[in-house]
Amino acid sequence: MQCYQWKNRKLVVPFLLLQKVCQSRRASKTLAKLLPLFEDEPKIKITYNELAKHLGYTNRSGAYKAVRILESLGVVTIKDGYLWITMGDLLLKGYDE
């Protein structure tokens, strides 16, 4: 396992999953822009239109494709209108935990 840190969070990612994400340009760029949205908890409520604006797409179809790629890799899931980041063995914890 490899541990990456940003702000006050730790991200533990299996190497094979990280390798798969890095092989897809769309997946890696989308994940880089999505991670700051998950500051407080591993879920966010967001529409594809809002997501398209945040990711830099002109319409929601680009955001839809990007999220579907991440979903097929097991990085995110969509449940009840929420976008959950799963990423295998993901830990979103503060330094004190």
Coordinates of N, CA and C in Angstrom, one line a residue:
M1 N 0.8 -1.2 0.0 CA 0.0 0.0 0.0 C 0.9 1.2 0.0
Q2 N 0.4 2.2 -0.7 CA 1.1 3.5 -0.7 C 0.2 4.6 -0.1
C3 N 0.8 5.5 0.7 CA 0.0 6.5 1.4 C 0.3 7.8 0.8
Y4 N -0.7 8.6 0.4 CA -0.5 9.9 -0.1 C -1.3 10.9 0.8
Q5 N -0.8 12.1 1.0 CA -1.4 13.0 1.9 C -1.7 14.3 1.2
W6 N -2.8 14.9 1.5 CA -3.1 16.2 1.0 C -3.9 16.9 2.1
K7 N -3.6 18.1 2.4 CA -4.2 18.9 3.5 C -4.1 18.1 4.7
N8 N -5.2 17.8 5.4 CA -5.2 17.0 6.6 C -5.8 15.6 6.4
R9 N -5.7 15.1 5.2 CA -6.2 13.7 4.9 C -5.1 12.8 4.5
K10 N -5.4 11.5 4.7 CA -4.5 10.5 4.3 C -5.2 9.6 3.3
L11 N -4.6 9.3 2.2 CA -5.2 8.5 1.2 C -4.3 7.2 1.0
V12 N -4.9 6.1 1.3 CA -4.2 4.8 1.2 C -4.7 4.1 0.0
V13 N -3.9 3.9 -1.0 CA -4.3 3.4 -2.3 C -3.5 2.2 -2.7
P14 N -4.2 1.1 -3.1 CA -3.4 -0.1 -3.6 C -2.7 0.3 -4.8
F15 N -1.5 -0.2 -5.0 CA -0.6 0.2 -6.1 C -1.3 -0.2 -7.5
L16 N -1.9 -1.3 -7.6 CA -2.5 -1.7 -8.8 C -3.6 -0.8 -9.3
L17 N -4.4 -0.4 -8.3 CA -5.5 0.6 -8.6 C -4.9 1.9 -9.1
L18 N -3.9 2.4 -8.4 CA -3.2 3.6 -8.8 C -2.6 3.5 -10.2
Q19 N -2.1 2.4 -10.5 CA -1.5 2.2 -11.8 C -2.6 2.2 -12.9
K20 N -3.8 1.6 -12.6 CA -4.9 1.6 -13.6 C -5.4 3.0 -13.8
V21 N -5.5 3.8 -12.7 CA -6.0 5.2 -12.8 C -5.0 6.0 -13.6
C22 N -3.7 5.8 -13.4 CA -2.7 6.6 -14.1 C -2.6 6.2 -15.6
Q23 N -3.1 5.1 -16.0 CA -3.0 4.7 -17.4 C -4.1 5.4 -18.2
S24 N -5.2 5.9 -17.6 CA -6.2 6.6 -18.3 C -6.0 8.1 -18.1
R25 N -5.8 8.8 -19.1 CA -5.6 10.3 -19.0 C -6.8 11.0 -18.4
R26 N -8.0 10.6 -18.9 CA -9.3 11.2 -18.5 C -9.5 10.9 -17.0
A27 N -9.2 9.6 -16.6 CA -9.4 9.2 -15.2 C -8.5 9.9 -14.3
S28 N -7.2 10.1 -14.6 CA -6.3 10.7 -13.7 C -6.6 12.2 -13.6
K29 N -6.9 12.9 -14.7 CA -7.2 14.3 -14.6 C -8.5 14.5 -13.8
T30 N -9.5 13.7 -14.0 CA -10.8 13.8 -13.3 C -10.5 13.6 -11.8
L31 N -9.8 12.5 -11.4 CA -9.5 12.2 -10.0 C -8.7 13.4 -9.4
A32 N -7.8 14.0 -10.1 CA -7.0 15.1 -9.5 C -7.9 16.3 -9.2
K33 N -9.0 16.5 -10.0 CA -9.9 17.6 -9.8 C -11.0 17.3 -8.8
L34 N -11.3 16.0 -8.6 CA -12.3 15.6 -7.7 C -11.9 15.5 -6.2
L35 N -10.6 15.1 -6.0 CA -10.1 14.9 -4.7 C -10.3 16.1 -3.7
P36 N -10.1 17.3 -4.2 CA -10.3 18.4 -3.3 C -11.8 18.6 -2.9
L37 N -12.7 18.1 -3.6 CA -14.1 18.2 -3.3 C -14.5 17.3 -2.0
F38 N -13.7 16.3 -1.8 CA -14.0 15.4 -0.7 C -13.2 15.8 0.5
E39 N -13.3 17.0 1.0 CA -12.5 17.5 2.1 C -13.1 17.0 3.5
D40 N -14.4 17.0 3.7 CA -15.0 16.7 5.0 C -15.3 15.3 5.1
E41 N -15.9 14.7 4.1 CA -16.3 13.3 4.2 C -16.2 12.6 2.8
P42 N -16.3 11.3 2.7 CA -16.0 10.6 1.5 C -17.2 10.7 0.5
K43 N -18.2 11.6 0.7 CA -19.3 11.7 -0.3 C -19.6 13.2 -0.5
I44 N -20.1 13.5 -1.7 CA -20.6 14.8 -2.0 C -21.9 14.7 -2.8
K45 N -22.7 15.7 -2.7 CA -24.0 15.7 -3.5 C -23.7 16.7 -4.5
I46 N -23.7 16.3 -5.8 CA -23.4 17.1 -6.9 C -24.1 16.6 -8.2
T47 N -24.5 17.5 -9.0 CA -25.1 17.1 -10.3 C -24.0 17.1 -11.4
Y48 N -24.4 16.4 -12.5 CA -23.4 16.3 -13.6 C -23.1 17.7 -14.2
N49 N -24.1 18.6 -14.2 CA -23.9 20.0 -14.7 C -22.9 20.7 -13.8
E50 N -23.0 20.6 -12.5 CA -22.0 21.2 -11.6 C -20.7 20.6 -11.7
L51 N -20.7 19.3 -11.8 CA -19.4 18.5 -12.0 C -18.7 18.9 -13.3
A52 N -19.5 19.1 -14.4 CA -18.9 19.5 -15.6 C -18.2 20.9 -15.5
K53 N -18.8 21.8 -14.8 CA -18.2 23.1 -14.6 C -16.9 23.0 -13.8
H54 N -17.0 22.2 -12.8 CA -15.8 22.0 -11.9 C -14.6 21.3 -12.7
L55 N -15.0 20.4 -13.5 CA -14.0 19.6 -14.2 C -13.5 20.3 -15.5
G56 N -14.2 21.3 -15.9 CA -13.8 22.1 -17.1 C -14.4 21.6 -18.4
Y57 N -15.5 20.9 -18.4 CA -16.2 20.4 -19.6 C -17.2 21.5 -19.9
T58 N -17.6 21.5 -21.2 CA -18.6 22.5 -21.7 C -20.0 22.0 -21.4
N59 N -20.2 20.7 -21.4 CA -21.5 20.1 -21.1 C -21.3 18.9 -20.2
R60 N -22.5 18.4 -19.8 CA -22.4 17.3 -18.8 C -22.0 15.9 -19.3
S61 N -22.0 15.8 -20.6 CA -21.6 14.5 -21.1 C -20.2 14.1 -20.9
G62 N -19.3 15.1 -20.9 CA -17.9 14.8 -20.5 C -17.7 14.4 -19.1
A63 N -18.4 15.1 -18.2 CA -18.4 14.7 -16.8 C -19.0 13.3 -16.6
Y64 N -20.0 13.0 -17.3 CA -20.7 11.7 -17.2 C -19.7 10.6 -17.6
K65 N -19.0 10.8 -18.7 CA -18.0 9.8 -19.2 C -16.9 9.6 -18.2
A66 N -16.4 10.7 -17.7 CA -15.3 10.7 -16.7 C -15.7 9.9 -15.5
V67 N -16.9 10.2 -15.0 CA -17.3 9.5 -13.7 C -17.6 8.1 -14.0
R68 N -18.1 7.7 -15.2 CA -18.3 6.3 -15.5 C -17.0 5.6 -15.6
I69 N -15.9 6.2 -16.1 CA -14.6 5.5 -16.2 C -14.1 5.3 -14.8
L70 N -14.2 6.3 -13.9 CA -13.8 6.1 -12.5 C -14.6 5.1 -11.8
E71 N -15.9 5.0 -12.1 CA -16.8 4.0 -11.5 C -16.4 2.6 -12.0
S72 N -16.0 2.5 -13.2 CA -15.6 1.1 -13.7 C -14.3 0.7 -13.1
L73 N -13.5 1.6 -12.7 CA -12.2 1.3 -12.1 C -12.4 1.0 -10.6
G74 N -13.5 1.4 -10.0 CA -13.8 1.1 -8.6 C -13.3 2.3 -7.7
V75 N -13.2 3.5 -8.3 CA -12.7 4.6 -7.6 C -13.9 5.4 -6.9
V76 N -15.0 5.5 -7.6 CA -16.1 6.2 -7.1 C -17.4 5.3 -7.4
T77 N -18.4 5.6 -6.6 CA -19.7 5.0 -6.8 C -20.8 6.1 -6.7
I78 N -21.9 5.8 -7.3 CA -23.0 6.8 -7.2 C -24.2 6.1 -6.5
K79 N -24.6 6.6 -5.4 CA -25.7 6.1 -4.6 C -26.6 7.2 -4.1
D80 N -27.9 7.1 -4.4 CA -28.9 8.1 -3.9 C -28.5 9.5 -4.1
G81 N -28.0 9.8 -5.3 CA -27.6 11.2 -5.7 C -26.3 11.7 -5.1
Y82 N -25.6 10.8 -4.4 CA -24.3 11.2 -3.8 C -23.2 10.5 -4.6
L83 N -22.1 11.2 -4.7 CA -20.9 10.6 -5.4 C -20.0 10.2 -4.2
W84 N -19.8 8.9 -4.1 CA -18.9 8.4 -3.0 C -17.6 8.0 -3.6
I85 N -16.5 8.4 -2.9 CA -15.2 8.0 -3.3 C -14.9 6.7 -2.5
T86 N -14.6 5.6 -3.2 CA -14.4 4.3 -2.6 C -12.9 3.9 -2.7
M87 N -12.4 3.9 -3.9 CA -11.0 3.6 -4.2 C -10.4 2.4 -3.5
G88 N -11.1 1.4 -3.4 CA -10.5 0.2 -2.7 C -10.4 0.4 -1.2
D89 N -9.2 0.5 -0.7 CA -8.9 0.6 0.7 C -8.6 2.1 1.1
L90 N -9.5 2.9 0.8 CA -9.4 4.4 1.0 C -9.6 4.7 2.4
L91 N -8.7 5.5 3.0 CA -8.9 6.0 4.4 C -8.9 7.6 4.3
L92 N -10.0 8.2 4.7 CA -10.0 9.6 4.8 C -10.0 9.9 6.2
K93 N -8.9 10.2 6.8 CA -8.7 10.4 8.2 C -7.8 11.6 8.4
G94 N -8.0 12.2 9.6 CA -7.1 13.2 10.0 C -5.8 12.6 10.6
Y95 N -4.8 13.5 10.8 CA -3.5 13.0 11.3 C -3.6 12.3 12.7
D96 N -4.6 12.8 13.5 CA -4.7 12.3 14.9 C -5.3 10.9 15.0
E97 N -5.9 10.4 13.9 CA -6.6 9.1 14.0 C -5.6 7.9 13.7

